[in-house]
Short mmCIF file of C-alpha atoms in Angstrom, two decimals:
data_model
loop_
_atom_site.label_atom_id
_atom_site.label_comp_id
_atom_site.label_asym_id
_atom_site.label_seq_id
_atom_site.Cartn_x
_atom_site.Cartn_y
_atom_site.Cartn_z
CA MET A 294 85.46 37.42 98.89
CA LYS A 295 88.74 35.13 97.83
CA GLU A 296 89.81 37.56 95.50
CA VAL A 297 89.60 40.79 98.16
CA ASP A 298 92.98 42.07 98.98
CA PHE A 299 92.10 42.65 102.78
CA LYS A 300 95.42 44.33 103.58
CA GLN A 301 94.51 46.68 100.62
CA LEU A 302 91.22 47.31 102.12
CA VAL A 303 92.77 48.06 105.46
CA GLU A 304 94.92 50.54 104.11
CA ILE A 305 91.93 52.27 102.29
CA SER A 306 89.77 52.19 105.21
CA GLU A 307 92.63 54.68 106.85
CA LYS A 308 91.76 57.09 104.31
CA ILE A 309 87.91 56.86 104.11
CA ASP A 310 84.70 55.93 106.01
CA LEU A 311 84.10 52.52 104.60
CA ALA A 312 80.98 51.66 106.60
CA LYS A 313 79.58 54.95 105.37
CA ILE A 314 80.74 54.21 101.83
CA MET A 315 79.52 50.74 102.12
CA LYS A 316 76.00 51.79 103.26
CA SER A 317 76.22 54.21 100.39
CA VAL A 318 76.84 51.83 97.75
CA GLY A 319 74.15 49.75 99.22
CA GLU A 320 71.22 52.14 98.55
CA LEU A 321 72.17 52.49 94.75
CA ASN A 322 69.93 50.94 92.10
CA ASP A 323 71.19 48.51 89.47
CA ALA A 324 71.41 51.44 86.70
CA GLN A 325 73.58 53.51 89.18
CA LEU A 326 75.75 50.61 90.15
CA ASN A 327 76.60 49.76 86.73
CA GLY A 328 77.51 53.12 85.89
CA LEU A 329 79.94 53.41 89.19
CA THR A 330 81.53 50.04 88.07
CA LYS A 331 82.32 51.12 84.86
CA MET A 332 83.32 54.33 86.23
CA LEU A 333 85.88 52.69 88.34
CA THR A 334 86.86 49.93 85.99
CA GLU A 335 86.97 51.79 82.58
CA LYS A 336 90.79 52.72 81.49
CA ALA A 337 91.34 56.42 80.51
CA LYS A 338 91.18 57.09 76.92
CA LYS A 339 94.62 57.17 74.94
CA GLY A 340 96.34 60.34 75.80
CA GLN A 341 93.89 61.27 78.52
CA HIS A 342 95.35 62.59 82.09
CA LYS A 343 94.88 64.11 85.10
CA LEU A 344 94.75 67.98 84.46
CA PRO A 345 96.17 70.47 86.79
CA PRO A 346 93.94 72.60 89.21
CA ILE A 347 92.78 76.01 88.03
CA ASP A 348 94.59 78.43 90.43
CA GLY A 349 96.21 81.66 89.47
CA ASP A 350 98.52 81.73 92.23
CA PHE A 351 101.44 80.03 90.35
CA TYR A 352 104.08 80.84 92.75
CA ASP A 353 101.96 79.68 96.05
CA TYR A 354 101.63 83.14 97.91
CA ASP A 355 99.11 81.37 100.05
CA LEU A 356 101.76 79.52 101.93
CA LYS A 357 103.01 82.90 103.63
CA LEU A 358 99.53 83.27 105.14
CA THR A 359 99.15 81.84 108.56
CA GLN A 360 96.60 79.21 109.33
CA GLU A 361 94.03 81.74 110.96
CA GLN A 362 94.71 84.00 107.88
CA ARG A 363 94.10 81.12 105.24
CA ASN A 364 90.98 80.26 106.79
CA ILE A 365 89.29 83.71 105.96
CA GLN A 366 90.56 83.89 102.55
CA LEU A 367 88.93 80.57 101.90
CA LYS A 368 85.66 81.62 103.87
CA VAL A 369 85.61 84.66 101.71
CA ARG A 370 86.28 82.73 98.53
CA ASN A 371 83.27 80.14 99.66
CA PHE A 372 81.05 83.08 99.79
CA MET A 373 81.85 84.59 96.76
CA GLU A 374 81.79 81.60 94.79
CA THR A 375 78.20 80.08 96.01
CA GLU A 376 76.41 83.27 97.15
CA VAL A 377 77.65 85.62 94.46
CA GLU A 378 78.67 83.85 91.70
CA PRO A 379 75.50 82.28 90.57
CA ILE A 380 73.74 86.01 90.41
CA ALA A 381 76.66 87.95 89.35
CA ASN A 382 75.73 88.38 85.89
CA THR A 383 72.24 88.84 86.40
CA TYR A 384 72.82 92.08 88.60
CA TRP A 385 75.25 92.99 86.42
CA ASN A 386 73.27 93.16 83.44
CA ARG A 387 70.18 94.63 85.39
CA ALA A 388 72.56 97.32 86.57
CA GLU A 389 70.92 96.61 90.42
CA PHE A 390 72.79 95.73 93.30
CA PRO A 391 71.96 92.38 95.36
CA MET A 392 70.54 93.82 98.72
CA GLU A 393 70.23 90.23 99.74
CA ILE A 394 74.02 89.45 100.40
CA ILE A 395 74.61 92.22 102.61
CA PRO A 396 73.60 90.50 105.98
CA LYS A 397 75.48 87.52 104.88
CA LEU A 398 78.58 89.69 103.79
CA ALA A 399 78.14 90.69 107.58
CA LYS A 400 78.73 87.54 108.87
CA LEU A 401 82.12 86.99 107.56
CA ASN A 402 83.35 89.60 110.09
CA ILE A 403 85.76 91.19 107.38
CA CYS A 404 84.72 95.03 107.44
CA GLY A 405 87.46 97.30 108.57
CA VAL A 406 89.77 94.44 108.58
CA ALA A 407 92.93 96.19 109.36
CA TYR A 408 91.34 98.84 111.65
CA GLU A 409 92.43 98.62 115.81
CA GLY A 410 89.35 98.63 118.07
CA TYR A 411 85.80 99.70 117.29
CA ASP A 412 84.82 95.72 117.13
CA CYS A 413 87.15 95.89 113.75
CA PRO A 414 89.22 92.65 113.19
CA ASN A 415 92.69 93.97 113.75
CA LEU A 416 94.44 91.94 110.99
CA PRO A 417 97.39 92.65 108.73
CA PHE A 418 96.87 95.19 105.44
CA VAL A 419 97.80 92.04 103.56
CA MET A 420 94.48 90.35 104.55
CA GLU A 421 92.79 93.39 103.53
CA GLY A 422 94.59 92.95 100.15
CA ILE A 423 93.68 89.31 100.24
CA ILE A 424 89.95 89.98 100.82
CA ALA A 425 89.92 92.54 97.93
CA GLU A 426 91.79 89.97 95.73
CA GLU A 427 89.15 87.22 96.57
CA ILE A 428 86.27 89.52 96.12
CA ALA A 429 87.34 91.03 92.92
CA ARG A 430 87.99 87.31 91.49
CA VAL A 431 84.53 86.65 91.13
CA ASP A 432 82.78 90.24 90.90
CA VAL A 433 84.69 93.72 90.68
CA SER A 434 81.29 95.45 91.34
CA ILE A 435 80.91 93.95 94.58
CA SER A 436 84.47 94.39 95.46
CA THR A 437 84.06 98.17 94.61
CA PHE A 438 81.11 98.17 97.25
CA PHE A 439 83.15 96.80 99.39
CA GLY A 440 86.29 98.84 99.27
CA VAL A 441 84.18 102.28 99.11
CA HIS A 442 82.31 101.08 102.41
CA SER A 443 85.01 99.42 104.32
CA GLY A 444 87.96 101.65 102.92
CA LEU A 445 87.09 104.97 101.98
CA ALA A 446 83.95 105.68 104.12
CA MET A 447 85.06 103.64 107.44
CA GLY A 448 88.66 104.92 106.43
CA SER A 449 87.73 108.47 106.43
CA ILE A 450 86.23 108.25 109.99
CA TYR A 451 89.47 105.96 111.29
CA LEU A 452 91.77 108.22 110.17
CA CYS A 453 90.03 111.70 110.48
CA GLY A 454 87.28 111.26 112.82
CA SER A 455 86.78 112.34 116.25
CA GLU A 456 86.79 109.55 119.21
CA GLU A 457 83.23 110.09 119.56
CA GLN A 458 82.21 109.56 115.32
CA LYS A 459 84.16 106.48 115.40
CA GLN A 460 82.22 105.30 118.41
CA GLU A 461 79.13 106.18 116.47
CA TRP A 462 79.77 104.85 113.06
CA LEU A 463 82.51 102.32 112.92
CA PRO A 464 81.14 99.41 115.14
CA LYS A 465 78.07 99.70 113.10
CA MET A 466 79.72 99.94 110.01
CA GLN A 467 81.89 97.19 110.69
CA ARG A 468 78.57 94.64 111.05
CA LEU A 469 77.12 96.36 107.85
CA GLU A 470 74.39 97.90 109.88
CA ALA A 471 75.15 101.29 108.32
CA ILE A 472 76.48 101.59 104.84
CA GLY A 473 78.96 104.03 103.81
CA ALA A 474 79.72 106.38 100.66
CA PHE A 475 82.71 108.44 99.71
CA GLY A 476 82.30 111.95 98.08
CA LEU A 477 85.15 113.56 96.27
CA THR A 478 84.94 113.49 92.61
CA GLU A 479 82.88 115.94 90.83
CA PRO A 480 81.16 116.16 87.67
CA ASN A 481 84.03 119.16 86.66
CA VAL A 482 86.79 117.98 88.99
CA GLY A 483 88.32 114.51 89.25
CA SER A 484 92.10 114.47 89.24
CA GLY A 485 92.40 118.10 90.22
CA ALA A 486 90.60 117.54 93.83
CA ALA A 487 93.62 118.77 95.53
CA GLY A 488 93.15 121.96 94.81
CA GLY A 489 90.22 123.20 92.64
CA LEU A 490 87.04 121.15 94.36
CA GLU A 491 83.67 123.15 93.65
CA THR A 492 81.69 122.03 96.21
CA THR A 493 81.93 124.72 99.11
CA CYS A 494 81.14 124.74 102.75
CA ARG A 495 80.91 127.80 105.20
CA LYS A 496 80.34 127.89 108.61
CA GLU A 497 76.90 129.23 109.94
CA GLY A 498 76.36 129.31 113.87
CA ASP A 499 77.17 125.57 114.91
CA HIS A 500 76.22 124.49 111.44
CA TRP A 501 78.24 124.26 108.17
CA ILE A 502 76.65 125.07 104.52
CA ILE A 503 77.34 122.65 101.62
CA ASN A 504 76.76 123.66 97.94
CA GLY A 505 78.11 121.53 95.13
CA GLN A 506 77.77 118.34 92.89
CA LYS A 507 79.33 115.01 93.49
CA LYS A 508 79.72 112.39 90.66
CA TRP A 509 80.61 108.73 90.28
CA ILE A 510 79.86 108.60 93.87
CA GLY A 511 79.24 104.59 94.69
CA ASN A 512 76.54 102.93 97.19
CA ALA A 513 75.49 106.76 97.51
CA THR A 514 71.89 105.85 96.27
CA PHE A 515 71.23 103.97 99.82
CA SER A 516 74.25 104.66 102.23
CA ASP A 517 73.27 105.69 105.59
CA VAL A 518 76.09 108.39 105.56
CA THR A 519 78.10 109.67 103.09
CA ILE A 520 81.80 111.37 103.58
CA ILE A 521 81.49 114.52 101.66
CA TRP A 522 84.62 116.31 100.93
CA ALA A 523 84.37 120.67 100.53
CA ARG A 524 86.18 123.48 100.16
CA GLU A 525 85.73 126.07 102.80
CA ILE A 526 84.96 129.45 101.34
CA LYS A 527 86.91 131.22 104.13
CA THR A 528 90.29 129.40 104.27
CA ASP A 529 90.15 127.86 100.70
CA GLN A 530 91.23 124.62 102.92
CA VAL A 531 89.36 121.20 102.43
CA LYS A 532 87.18 119.88 105.12
CA GLY A 533 85.26 116.37 105.28
CA PHE A 534 81.52 115.79 106.73
CA LEU A 535 79.36 113.30 107.71
CA VAL A 536 76.15 113.73 105.94
CA ARG A 537 73.39 111.26 107.27
CA LYS A 538 70.75 109.62 104.93
CA GLY A 539 67.83 112.00 104.92
CA ASN A 540 69.51 114.93 105.50
CA PRO A 541 67.68 118.14 103.98
CA GLY A 542 69.60 119.54 100.97
CA PHE A 543 70.96 116.20 100.08
CA LYS A 544 70.09 114.57 96.78
CA ALA A 545 71.53 111.43 95.06
CA GLU A 546 70.16 110.47 91.83
CA LYS A 547 71.35 106.98 90.29
CA ILE A 548 73.71 107.21 87.10
CA GLU A 549 72.38 105.13 84.40
CA ASN A 550 73.77 103.41 81.56
CA LYS A 551 77.36 102.50 82.47
CA MET A 552 79.63 99.95 80.47
CA ALA A 553 81.73 99.06 83.60
CA LEU A 554 80.51 98.07 87.31
CA ARG A 555 77.06 97.52 86.49
CA THR A 556 76.07 96.62 89.80
CA VAL A 557 77.56 99.38 91.70
CA GLN A 558 75.18 101.77 92.43
CA ASN A 559 76.92 105.19 91.75
CA ALA A 560 75.34 108.37 92.17
CA LEU A 561 75.12 112.10 91.05
CA ILE A 562 74.86 113.96 94.42
CA THR A 563 73.55 117.29 94.46
CA LEU A 564 74.04 119.42 97.85
CA THR A 565 71.85 122.62 98.13
CA ASP A 566 72.21 124.33 101.29
CA CYS A 567 72.51 121.06 102.69
CA ARG A 568 72.95 122.07 106.72
CA VAL A 569 75.44 119.72 108.57
CA PRO A 570 76.04 120.28 112.38
CA GLU A 571 79.59 120.97 113.62
CA GLN A 572 79.49 117.89 115.70
CA ASP A 573 79.31 115.88 111.95
CA ARG A 574 82.71 117.70 110.66
CA LEU A 575 85.33 115.31 110.81
CA GLN A 576 87.48 116.72 113.48
CA LYS A 577 90.33 115.94 112.18
CA ALA A 578 90.37 116.79 108.25
CA ASN A 579 91.50 120.02 107.84
CA SER A 580 93.54 120.17 104.26
CA PHE A 581 93.80 117.98 101.38
CA ARG A 582 96.62 115.94 103.30
CA ASP A 583 94.34 114.58 105.59
CA THR A 584 92.05 113.23 102.64
CA ALA A 585 95.14 112.15 101.03
CA LYS A 586 95.75 109.70 103.71
CA VAL A 587 92.83 107.74 103.41
CA LEU A 588 93.38 107.48 99.29
CA ARG A 589 96.89 106.46 100.17
CA MET A 590 95.69 103.50 102.49
CA THR A 591 92.79 102.54 99.98
CA ARG A 592 94.84 102.85 96.77
CA ALA A 593 96.74 100.05 97.83
CA GLY A 594 93.49 98.10 97.94
CA VAL A 595 92.27 98.97 94.45
CA ALA A 596 95.98 97.53 92.88
CA TRP A 597 94.85 94.10 94.84
CA GLN A 598 91.49 94.63 93.57
CA ALA A 599 93.01 95.16 89.79
CA MET A 600 94.92 91.82 90.55
CA GLY A 601 91.64 90.05 91.42
CA CYS A 602 90.19 90.93 88.31
CA ALA A 603 92.85 89.90 86.49
CA ARG A 604 92.82 86.66 88.45
CA GLY A 605 89.16 86.00 87.73
CA ALA A 606 89.53 86.81 84.08
CA TYR A 607 92.59 84.56 83.65
CA GLU A 608 90.72 81.51 85.57
CA SER A 609 87.81 81.54 83.52
CA ALA A 610 89.73 81.43 80.28
CA LEU A 611 91.56 78.61 81.56
CA LYS A 612 88.80 76.85 82.67
CA TYR A 613 87.21 77.68 79.10
CA THR A 614 90.24 76.51 76.91
CA LYS A 615 90.16 73.01 79.05
CA LYS A 616 86.33 72.61 77.94
CA ARG A 617 86.01 74.17 74.37
CA GLU A 618 86.84 71.73 71.57
CA GLN A 619 87.88 72.91 67.90
CA PHE A 620 89.22 70.05 65.13
CA GLY A 621 88.62 67.52 67.57
CA LYS A 622 90.62 68.37 70.60
CA PRO A 623 90.63 71.11 73.72
CA ILE A 624 91.77 74.16 72.55
CA ALA A 625 94.25 74.16 75.66
CA LYS A 626 96.08 71.58 73.27
CA PHE A 627 97.02 74.57 70.85
CA GLN A 628 100.17 76.42 70.99
CA LEU A 629 98.95 79.85 70.31
CA ILE A 630 96.23 79.55 73.03
CA GLN A 631 98.92 78.69 75.92
CA ASP A 632 101.32 81.21 74.92
CA HIS A 633 97.97 83.80 75.54
CA LEU A 634 97.46 81.75 78.97
CA VAL A 635 101.17 82.03 79.80
CA GLU A 636 101.56 85.77 79.14
CA MET A 637 98.28 86.32 81.29
CA LEU A 638 99.79 84.26 84.39
CA ALA A 639 103.26 86.16 84.11
CA ASN A 640 101.30 89.55 84.27
CA LEU A 641 99.38 88.16 87.06
CA THR A 642 102.27 86.72 89.28
CA ALA A 643 104.09 90.05 88.44
CA MET A 644 101.11 92.00 90.19
CA LYS A 645 100.90 89.67 93.02
CA ALA A 646 104.61 89.92 93.70
CA MET A 647 103.91 93.74 93.95
CA VAL A 648 100.78 94.27 95.74
CA TYR A 649 102.05 91.54 98.42
CA ARG A 650 105.15 93.83 99.03
CA LEU A 651 102.95 96.86 98.87
CA SER A 652 101.09 95.72 101.59
CA GLU A 653 103.99 94.29 103.78
CA LEU A 654 105.43 98.00 103.64
CA GLN A 655 101.82 99.01 104.56
CA ASP A 656 102.28 96.62 107.68
CA GLN A 657 105.62 98.02 108.66
CA GLY A 658 104.42 101.66 108.44
CA LEU A 659 106.56 102.28 105.49
CA LEU A 660 103.95 102.91 102.71
CA THR A 661 104.34 106.04 100.67
CA ASP A 662 102.47 107.80 98.10
CA GLU A 663 104.58 106.72 95.28
CA HIS A 664 104.36 103.09 96.67
CA ALA A 665 100.85 102.81 96.21
CA SER A 666 100.69 105.16 92.85
CA LEU A 667 103.06 102.58 91.49
CA ALA A 668 101.28 99.45 92.40
CA LYS A 669 98.11 101.17 91.58
CA VAL A 670 99.40 102.11 87.51
CA PHE A 671 101.07 98.71 86.96
CA CYS A 672 98.20 96.51 88.04
CA SER A 673 95.77 98.36 86.37
CA MET A 674 97.53 98.35 83.09
CA ARG A 675 98.46 94.68 83.31
CA THR A 676 94.95 93.94 84.22
CA ARG A 677 94.06 95.43 80.83
CA ASP A 678 96.21 93.12 78.87
CA VAL A 679 94.98 90.07 80.85
CA VAL A 680 91.25 90.69 80.82
CA SER A 681 92.06 91.56 76.63
CA ARG A 682 94.06 88.14 76.01
CA ALA A 683 91.42 86.29 78.07
CA ARG A 684 88.66 87.45 75.52
CA GLU A 685 91.02 86.78 72.59
CA VAL A 686 91.24 83.16 73.66
CA LEU A 687 87.04 83.02 74.02
CA GLY A 688 86.73 83.85 70.55
CA GLY A 689 83.19 85.08 70.16
CA ASN A 690 82.00 83.82 73.40
CA GLY A 691 84.03 86.17 75.05
CA ILE A 692 81.43 88.96 74.53
CA LEU A 693 78.60 86.99 76.16
CA LEU A 694 78.20 87.43 80.15
CA GLU A 695 77.62 83.57 80.76
CA TYR A 696 81.16 82.87 80.47
CA ASP A 697 82.22 86.08 82.84
CA VAL A 698 85.37 87.17 80.89
CA ALA A 699 82.81 89.93 78.97
CA ARG A 700 82.15 91.18 82.66
CA PHE A 701 85.81 91.43 83.49
CA VAL A 702 86.51 93.11 80.61
CA ALA A 703 84.34 95.89 81.08
CA ASP A 704 84.93 96.25 85.00
CA ALA A 705 88.98 96.46 84.21
CA GLU A 706 88.11 99.99 82.54
CA ALA A 707 86.80 101.32 85.61
CA ILE A 708 89.71 100.20 87.75
CA TYR A 709 91.88 101.84 85.45
CA SER A 710 90.42 105.51 85.98
CA TYR A 711 89.14 105.54 89.86
CA GLU A 712 91.45 105.97 92.75
CA GLY A 713 93.79 108.16 90.26
CA THR A 714 94.06 107.57 86.81
CA LYS A 715 97.37 106.24 85.13
CA GLU A 716 98.44 109.48 84.22
CA ILE A 717 98.16 111.12 88.04
CA ASN A 718 99.72 108.07 89.40
CA SER A 719 102.57 108.16 86.96
CA LEU A 720 103.42 111.93 88.03
CA ILE A 721 103.25 111.06 91.65
CA VAL A 722 105.78 108.41 91.19
CA GLY A 723 107.96 110.81 88.72
CA ARG A 724 108.07 113.32 91.20
CA ALA A 725 109.37 110.53 93.65
CA ILE A 726 112.20 109.57 91.66
CA THR A 727 113.22 112.77 89.80
CA GLY A 728 112.89 115.08 92.47
CA TYR A 729 111.07 117.51 90.12
CA SER A 730 107.03 118.04 90.28
CA ALA A 731 105.45 117.91 86.66
CA PHE A 732 102.17 118.90 87.85
CA VAL A 733 100.67 121.88 86.49
#
């Protein structure tokens, strides 16, 4: 006891619960005590030092968040790391969706995060982006499920639905008691959806008759409501419909053998004289311009998602380089590896700056099609580069699911194509900056 520095002991007691520590130490056996003593007294090996944390937010954008927003971010991050990360590769490999996470996800209260009313949180669009990033950072498939449900499906009802439709669907979709899907893309029509939908609708009494097919429709194999966009034969205008689960004439078949987003349950939908009552027609969707409002809002979220995918790949690769040893030392010590990591971080940081400003414009009511399109083009391209470098850093292990990077590499390819291809989004931006439309 003569050797105990009581002044130092007092200082330590201000930082930790000494009584609790002493109780825990008293319960250790001899082997555990010896191990603890060795750990506390053994000097670090030559050249060993405390390594910096693995964090893709190099410019500390998190500091821009309020404490409430930061708490939501960390809540989502904890959920993804504890509930999803341990099972992500298993479900991705089996091409199945982990239905058991839906009730747990509902408890986060993040669906329709930027919508006002209908039990939605009504937070800034920046938070919608932060949530998309955090989910994609662990599993792009789950972020796609969430984006389709909370963004495309709920967004269609929020922007284009009647008050009655909003009251019926949005509160239970917000609680994930009803799952939504969004059917726009078709087997023969992707980028040409604005003027070439082959799925048609016609009015017959107080019902609409819909015929056609939709392809790549996420969530549609188990959704409770699917937003179907169809061209009215009489007027040639695009209209939207709420097609309920079990509606006669509606058939959803799971698309198999995908190389990306395998956890997402994409469907080929066939509509055969599908009868939908007038009350289930989106009352404020009367042309493709109304459809475009939904796409503009959600395209910003896809840019955040791309950045989240890149962040997940970067952080996985960085963690790997600190553990993987070659020639007697961690590969993180090699110049070429560090060059790859810095290139990845530079891309990631540039993407974060773009998407953050994009959401600020959205919150200010200044978001345009070209703003969203530029972010989607840039972020999806840079994500491709980041995941490629991450795979390079991991060498042969980069193609194994157990290291996660392989999944990010594959999923980045889907992000690159959906919500508008690189070419279509480039033409949207090109039209805005030149004043000339290059569309056919």
